[in-house]
Amino acid sequence: MRRRTLLRLAAATALASPAGRLLAQEGGVLPSDHPLQTAWESWKAAFLLPAGRIVDGPQQNASHSEGQGYGAALAAIFGDEAALRRIVDWTETNLARRDDNLLSWRWLPGVPLAVPDENNATDGDLFYGWGLALAAQRFGNADLAKRATEIARAIALHCVRPHPDGSERLVLLPGATGFETEEGLVLNPSYYMPRAMTELAAFSGQERLARCAQDGALWIGGLGLAPDWVLVTSTGDLPAKGLSAHSGYDAMRVPLFLLWSGLTANPALRRFIEVQREAEPGTGTPVVFDRDTGALLERSADPGFASVPALADCALSGRPGAAIPPFDARQPYYPATLHLMTLVAQVEGFSACAPI
């Protein structure tokens, strides 16, 4: 094995080393009497239908692989085998339509063609595969283990590409098709979840996915304030035509996933906190920024968006206690899910940052 590969493997292993790594802790299951179980029950009541589909109300009441993946991972983390089974059954019936083991990205209710676009969304596949791996280990389910391994292989084969600059670096495409252009590759930094990538790679033996996680974390660290979308070319990064170049609602996941991965030294996390602190006081959480100027463009009153900078500020400042709002399932699916994930990340990796 080449020395560079050994170094990449060592770095990928380091991503999984902080306290609270799920695969190292019997699936990372929170005890049934843990206080966060109440938030999980509220989240399920608000967004998980009995059939197993997770509803994104503002998006035409659609269900998508992202939501199903988030739900599968959370169900495994909370040790909820019944919810996990419902989510998997619905997902496999309605989104597992492709012949490459990836999921179609969206399902729409009440229309003749429920899945109008067969393309996948790699972040949904990633979280779904990770959730199945966690659940397979926790519940001793060989079928889930097999499916998780299939998904990991498919991501590594269809959604991981060499960097356009000709280096040995690897990048993660947002989908198997539609993101490779003559100019370069269109990427979404928030589709990277280094911890999920590293743990799924270890579970499935997909070293290519672990390499991509390590390369991705380094690339994100060099972006400064992470954009929603970016065009990666052989000579540098550029705005992606027709897509948001701001640091906005998509990019809010970047600091959360860095924190959850234990990557508190990543420069992108530091830059995120800087612009949050520099924003003028106002009602709601700063969410959308102009990357070039750092100017605040949009706020949100949803408490889920407030939870991410609250945990990041505590983790980087070293001061005990984080101003994470109480979980509120009345907010829409997306901020509610970020909220619950932030609370999980706090419990697993930042005991000094308990909500205050």
Coordinates of C-alpha atoms in Angstrom, one line a residue:
M1 CA 0.0 0.0 0.0
R2 CA 1.4 3.4 -1.0
R3 CA 2.5 5.8 1.8
R4 CA -0.1 8.4 0.7
T5 CA -2.9 5.9 1.1
L6 CA -1.7 5.0 4.6
L7 CA -1.7 8.6 5.5
R8 CA -5.2 9.1 4.2
L9 CA -6.4 6.0 6.2
A10 CA -4.8 7.4 9.3
A11 CA -6.4 10.7 8.8
A12 CA -9.8 9.1 8.2
T13 CA -9.4 7.1 11.3
A14 CA -8.7 10.3 13.2
L15 CA -12.1 11.6 12.1
A16 CA -13.8 8.9 14.1
S17 CA -11.6 9.2 17.2
P18 CA -13.4 11.8 19.4
A19 CA -15.6 10.6 22.2
G20 CA -19.0 9.5 21.1
R21 CA -18.3 7.8 17.8
L22 CA -21.4 5.7 17.1
L23 CA -19.8 2.6 15.6
A24 CA -17.5 2.4 18.6
Q25 CA -20.4 2.5 21.1
E26 CA -22.8 -0.3 20.2
G27 CA -24.5 1.7 17.6
G28 CA -24.4 4.9 19.6
V29 CA -27.8 4.3 21.0
L30 CA -29.0 6.9 23.5
P31 CA -30.6 5.1 26.5
S32 CA -34.4 4.8 26.5
D33 CA -34.6 7.1 29.5
H34 CA -32.3 9.8 28.1
P35 CA -33.9 13.3 28.2
L36 CA -33.5 13.7 24.4
Q37 CA -35.9 10.8 23.8
T38 CA -38.7 13.3 24.4
A39 CA -37.4 15.5 21.5
W40 CA -37.2 12.4 19.3
E41 CA -40.8 11.5 20.1
S42 CA -41.9 15.0 19.3
W43 CA -39.9 15.0 16.0
K44 CA -41.5 11.7 15.0
A45 CA -45.0 12.9 15.8
A46 CA -44.5 16.0 13.7
F47 CA -42.8 14.6 10.6
L48 CA -42.9 10.8 10.5
L49 CA -46.1 9.3 9.1
P50 CA -47.3 5.8 10.2
A51 CA -46.3 4.4 6.8
G52 CA -42.7 5.5 7.4
R53 CA -42.4 8.5 5.2
I54 CA -40.9 11.7 6.5
V55 CA -42.8 14.8 5.4
D56 CA -41.2 18.1 4.4
G57 CA -44.2 20.4 4.5
P58 CA -42.8 23.6 2.9
Q59 CA -41.6 21.4 -0.1
Q60 CA -45.0 20.3 -1.3
N61 CA -45.4 17.8 1.5
A62 CA -42.8 15.8 -0.3
S63 CA -40.6 13.1 1.0
H64 CA -37.0 12.8 -0.1
S65 CA -33.9 10.6 0.4
E66 CA -32.4 13.3 2.6
G67 CA -35.3 13.2 5.1
Q68 CA -35.5 9.4 5.0
G69 CA -31.7 9.2 5.5
Y70 CA -31.8 11.7 8.4
G71 CA -34.7 9.7 9.9
A72 CA -32.9 6.4 9.6
A73 CA -29.8 7.7 11.2
L74 CA -31.7 9.3 14.1
A75 CA -33.9 6.2 14.6
A76 CA -30.7 4.2 15.0
I77 CA -29.1 6.7 17.3
F78 CA -32.2 6.7 19.5
G79 CA -32.4 2.9 19.5
D80 CA -35.9 3.0 17.9
E81 CA -36.0 -0.2 15.9
A82 CA -39.8 0.1 15.1
A83 CA -39.4 3.6 13.6
L84 CA -36.3 2.5 11.7
R85 CA -38.2 -0.4 10.2
R86 CA -41.0 1.8 9.1
I87 CA -38.6 4.3 7.5
V88 CA -36.7 1.6 5.7
D89 CA -39.8 -0.2 4.4
W90 CA -41.3 3.0 2.9
T91 CA -37.9 4.1 1.5
E92 CA -37.2 0.7 -0.2
T93 CA -40.7 0.6 -1.6
N94 CA -40.9 4.1 -3.0
L95 CA -37.4 5.5 -3.5
A96 CA -35.2 2.4 -4.2
R97 CA -36.1 2.5 -7.9
R98 CA -32.7 2.7 -9.5
D99 CA -30.6 -0.3 -10.7
D100 CA -27.4 1.0 -9.0
N101 CA -28.5 0.7 -5.3
L102 CA -28.9 4.5 -4.9
L103 CA -32.2 6.2 -4.1
S104 CA -34.3 8.4 -6.3
W105 CA -34.2 11.7 -4.5
R106 CA -37.8 12.8 -4.1
W107 CA -41.4 11.5 -3.9
L108 CA -44.4 13.7 -4.3
P109 CA -47.9 12.9 -2.9
G110 CA -51.1 13.2 -4.8
V111 CA -49.7 13.4 -8.3
P112 CA -49.7 10.9 -11.2
L113 CA -45.9 10.7 -11.3
A114 CA -44.8 10.5 -7.7
V115 CA -41.1 10.3 -8.6
P116 CA -40.6 12.7 -11.6
D117 CA -36.8 12.6 -11.4
E118 CA -34.9 9.4 -10.9
N119 CA -31.6 11.0 -10.1
N120 CA -30.2 10.5 -6.6
A121 CA -29.1 13.0 -3.9
T122 CA -25.9 11.8 -2.5
D123 CA -26.4 13.3 1.0
G124 CA -29.6 11.3 1.3
D125 CA -27.9 8.1 0.2
L126 CA -25.0 8.8 2.7
F127 CA -27.2 9.3 5.7
Y128 CA -29.5 6.4 4.8
G129 CA -26.5 4.1 4.4
W130 CA -25.0 5.3 7.6
G131 CA -28.3 4.9 9.5
L132 CA -28.6 1.3 8.2
A133 CA -25.0 0.6 9.2
L134 CA -25.6 1.9 12.7
A135 CA -28.9 0.0 12.9
A136 CA -27.3 -3.2 11.6
Q137 CA -24.8 -3.1 14.3
R138 CA -27.2 -2.2 17.1
F139 CA -29.9 -4.6 16.2
G140 CA -27.8 -7.4 14.7
N141 CA -29.6 -7.3 11.4
A142 CA -27.6 -8.9 8.5
D143 CA -30.1 -7.6 5.8
L144 CA -29.5 -4.0 6.9
A145 CA -25.7 -4.6 6.9
K146 CA -25.9 -5.9 3.4
R147 CA -28.0 -2.9 2.2
A148 CA -25.7 -0.4 3.9
T149 CA -22.7 -2.0 2.2
E150 CA -24.4 -1.9 -1.2
I151 CA -25.2 1.8 -0.8
A152 CA -21.6 2.6 0.3
R153 CA -20.2 0.8 -2.7
A154 CA -22.6 2.7 -5.0
I155 CA -21.7 6.1 -3.6
A156 CA -18.0 5.3 -4.0
L157 CA -18.5 4.1 -7.6
H158 CA -21.0 6.6 -8.9
C159 CA -20.6 9.8 -6.8
V160 CA -16.9 10.0 -6.0
R161 CA -14.7 11.6 -8.6
P162 CA -11.1 12.8 -8.9
H163 CA -10.6 16.5 -8.4
P164 CA -10.4 18.4 -11.8
D165 CA -6.9 19.6 -11.0
G166 CA -5.4 16.2 -11.7
S167 CA -4.3 15.6 -8.1
E168 CA -5.1 12.5 -6.1
R169 CA -7.8 14.3 -4.2
L170 CA -11.4 13.0 -4.4
V171 CA -14.6 15.0 -4.4
L172 CA -18.2 14.0 -3.7
L173 CA -20.7 14.7 -6.4
P174 CA -24.2 15.8 -5.2
G175 CA -25.7 13.2 -7.5
A176 CA -24.6 10.5 -10.0
T177 CA -25.6 12.6 -13.0
G178 CA -25.9 16.3 -13.8
F179 CA -23.0 17.7 -11.9
E180 CA -20.1 17.1 -14.3
T181 CA -19.7 20.0 -16.8
E182 CA -17.1 21.1 -19.3
E183 CA -15.9 23.8 -16.9
G184 CA -15.6 21.5 -13.8
L185 CA -17.7 19.8 -11.1
V186 CA -20.6 21.4 -9.3
L187 CA -20.4 20.5 -5.6
N188 CA -22.4 21.3 -2.5
P189 CA -20.2 21.4 0.6
S190 CA -23.1 20.6 2.9
Y191 CA -23.4 17.2 1.3
Y192 CA -20.2 16.2 3.0
M193 CA -20.7 14.6 6.5
P194 CA -17.1 13.5 7.3
R195 CA -18.1 11.3 10.2
A196 CA -20.9 9.5 8.3
M197 CA -18.6 9.0 5.3
T198 CA -15.8 7.7 7.5
E199 CA -17.9 5.3 9.5
L200 CA -19.8 4.0 6.5
A201 CA -16.5 3.5 4.8
A202 CA -15.1 1.5 7.7
F203 CA -18.3 -0.5 8.0
S204 CA -18.3 -1.4 4.3
G205 CA -14.6 -1.5 3.5
Q206 CA -14.9 1.4 1.0
E207 CA -11.5 3.1 1.5
R208 CA -12.3 5.4 -1.4
L209 CA -15.2 6.9 0.6
A210 CA -12.9 7.4 3.6
R211 CA -10.4 9.2 1.4
C212 CA -13.1 11.4 0.0
A213 CA -14.1 12.3 3.6
Q214 CA -10.6 13.4 4.4
D215 CA -10.1 15.3 1.2
G216 CA -13.5 17.0 1.6
A217 CA -12.8 18.2 5.1
L218 CA -9.6 19.8 4.0
W219 CA -11.3 21.4 0.9
I220 CA -14.1 22.8 3.0
G221 CA -11.6 24.2 5.4
G222 CA -10.1 26.2 2.6
L223 CA -13.4 27.7 1.5
G224 CA -13.7 30.1 4.3
L225 CA -17.4 30.8 4.7
A226 CA -18.9 27.7 3.0
P227 CA -21.1 28.4 0.0
D228 CA -24.3 26.6 -0.8
W229 CA -23.0 25.6 -4.2
V230 CA -19.6 25.9 -5.9
L231 CA -18.0 25.1 -9.2
V232 CA -14.7 23.3 -8.7
T233 CA -12.4 23.7 -11.7
S234 CA -8.8 22.7 -12.5
T235 CA -7.6 26.1 -11.5
G236 CA -9.8 27.0 -8.5
D237 CA -13.3 27.3 -7.2
L238 CA -15.9 29.6 -8.8
P239 CA -19.6 30.4 -8.4
A240 CA -21.9 27.7 -9.8
K241 CA -24.1 29.1 -12.6
G242 CA -27.8 29.3 -11.6
L243 CA -27.2 28.1 -8.0
S244 CA -26.8 30.0 -4.8
A245 CA -23.3 31.3 -4.2
H246 CA -24.3 32.6 -0.8
S247 CA -23.6 30.9 2.5
G248 CA -27.2 30.1 3.3
Y249 CA -29.7 27.5 4.3
D250 CA -27.8 24.6 2.7
A251 CA -24.5 25.7 4.1
M252 CA -25.9 25.9 7.7
R253 CA -25.3 22.1 7.7
V254 CA -21.5 22.5 7.2
P255 CA -20.7 23.7 10.7
L256 CA -23.1 21.2 12.2
F257 CA -21.5 18.3 10.4
L258 CA -18.0 19.5 11.2
L259 CA -19.0 19.6 14.9
W260 CA -20.6 16.2 14.8
S261 CA -17.5 14.8 13.2
G262 CA -15.3 16.3 15.9
L263 CA -13.5 18.6 13.5
T264 CA -13.5 21.7 15.7
A265 CA -10.2 22.9 14.3
N266 CA -11.5 23.2 10.8
P267 CA -11.1 26.8 9.6
A268 CA -14.6 26.8 8.0
L269 CA -16.1 26.5 11.5
R270 CA -14.1 29.4 12.8
R271 CA -15.2 31.6 9.9
F272 CA -18.8 30.6 10.5
I273 CA -18.6 31.8 14.1
E274 CA -16.9 35.0 13.0
V275 CA -19.7 36.1 10.7
Q276 CA -22.3 35.1 13.3
R277 CA -20.6 37.3 15.9
E278 CA -20.1 40.2 13.5
A279 CA -23.8 40.3 12.4
E280 CA -25.8 43.3 13.6
P281 CA -28.2 42.5 16.4
G282 CA -31.7 41.7 15.3
T283 CA -34.6 39.4 15.6
G284 CA -33.9 35.8 14.5
T285 CA -30.7 33.9 13.7
P286 CA -28.4 35.1 10.9
V287 CA -28.6 32.4 8.2
V288 CA -27.8 33.8 4.7
F289 CA -24.5 35.7 4.1
D290 CA -22.8 37.2 1.1
R291 CA -19.6 35.2 1.0
D292 CA -17.5 38.0 -0.6
T293 CA -18.4 40.8 1.9
G294 CA -19.7 38.8 4.9
A295 CA -22.9 41.0 4.8
L296 CA -25.9 39.5 6.4
L297 CA -28.7 38.9 3.9
E298 CA -31.4 37.0 5.8
R299 CA -32.5 35.9 9.2
S300 CA -34.8 33.1 10.5
A301 CA -36.9 32.9 13.6
D302 CA -36.8 29.1 13.6
P303 CA -35.0 27.9 16.7
G304 CA -33.3 25.0 14.8
F305 CA -31.1 27.5 13.0
A306 CA -30.1 29.1 16.3
S307 CA -29.0 25.8 17.7
V308 CA -26.0 25.4 15.3
P309 CA -24.2 28.7 16.1
A310 CA -24.9 28.2 19.7
L311 CA -23.2 24.8 19.9
A312 CA -20.3 26.1 17.6
D313 CA -19.7 29.1 19.8
C314 CA -19.5 27.0 22.9
A315 CA -17.3 24.4 21.3
L316 CA -14.8 26.9 20.0
S317 CA -14.9 29.4 23.0
G318 CA -14.3 26.8 25.7
R319 CA -16.9 28.5 27.9
P320 CA -19.3 26.1 29.5
G321 CA -22.9 26.0 28.5
A322 CA -24.5 26.6 25.1
A323 CA -27.5 28.9 24.3
I324 CA -29.2 26.1 22.4
P325 CA -33.0 26.7 22.4
P326 CA -35.3 24.0 23.7
F327 CA -36.4 21.6 20.9
D328 CA -39.6 22.8 19.2
A329 CA -41.4 20.5 16.7
R330 CA -43.7 23.3 15.6
Q331 CA -40.9 24.6 13.3
P332 CA -40.6 23.2 9.7
Y333 CA -39.0 19.8 9.0
Y334 CA -35.6 21.2 8.0
P335 CA -34.7 23.5 11.0
A336 CA -36.4 21.0 13.3
T337 CA -34.1 18.2 12.0
L338 CA -31.0 20.4 12.3
H339 CA -32.1 21.2 15.8
L340 CA -32.4 17.6 16.9
M341 CA -29.1 16.7 15.2
T342 CA -27.4 19.5 17.1
L343 CA -28.7 18.3 20.4
V344 CA -27.4 14.8 19.6
A345 CA -24.0 16.2 18.6
Q346 CA -23.9 18.1 21.9
V347 CA -24.7 15.0 24.0
E348 CA -22.2 12.8 22.1
G349 CA -19.2 15.1 21.8
F350 CA -19.6 18.3 23.8
S351 CA -20.6 17.6 27.4
A352 CA -19.5 21.0 28.6
C353 CA -21.9 22.6 26.1
A354 CA -25.1 21.5 27.7
P355 CA -28.0 23.8 26.8
I356 CA -28.5 26.7 29.2

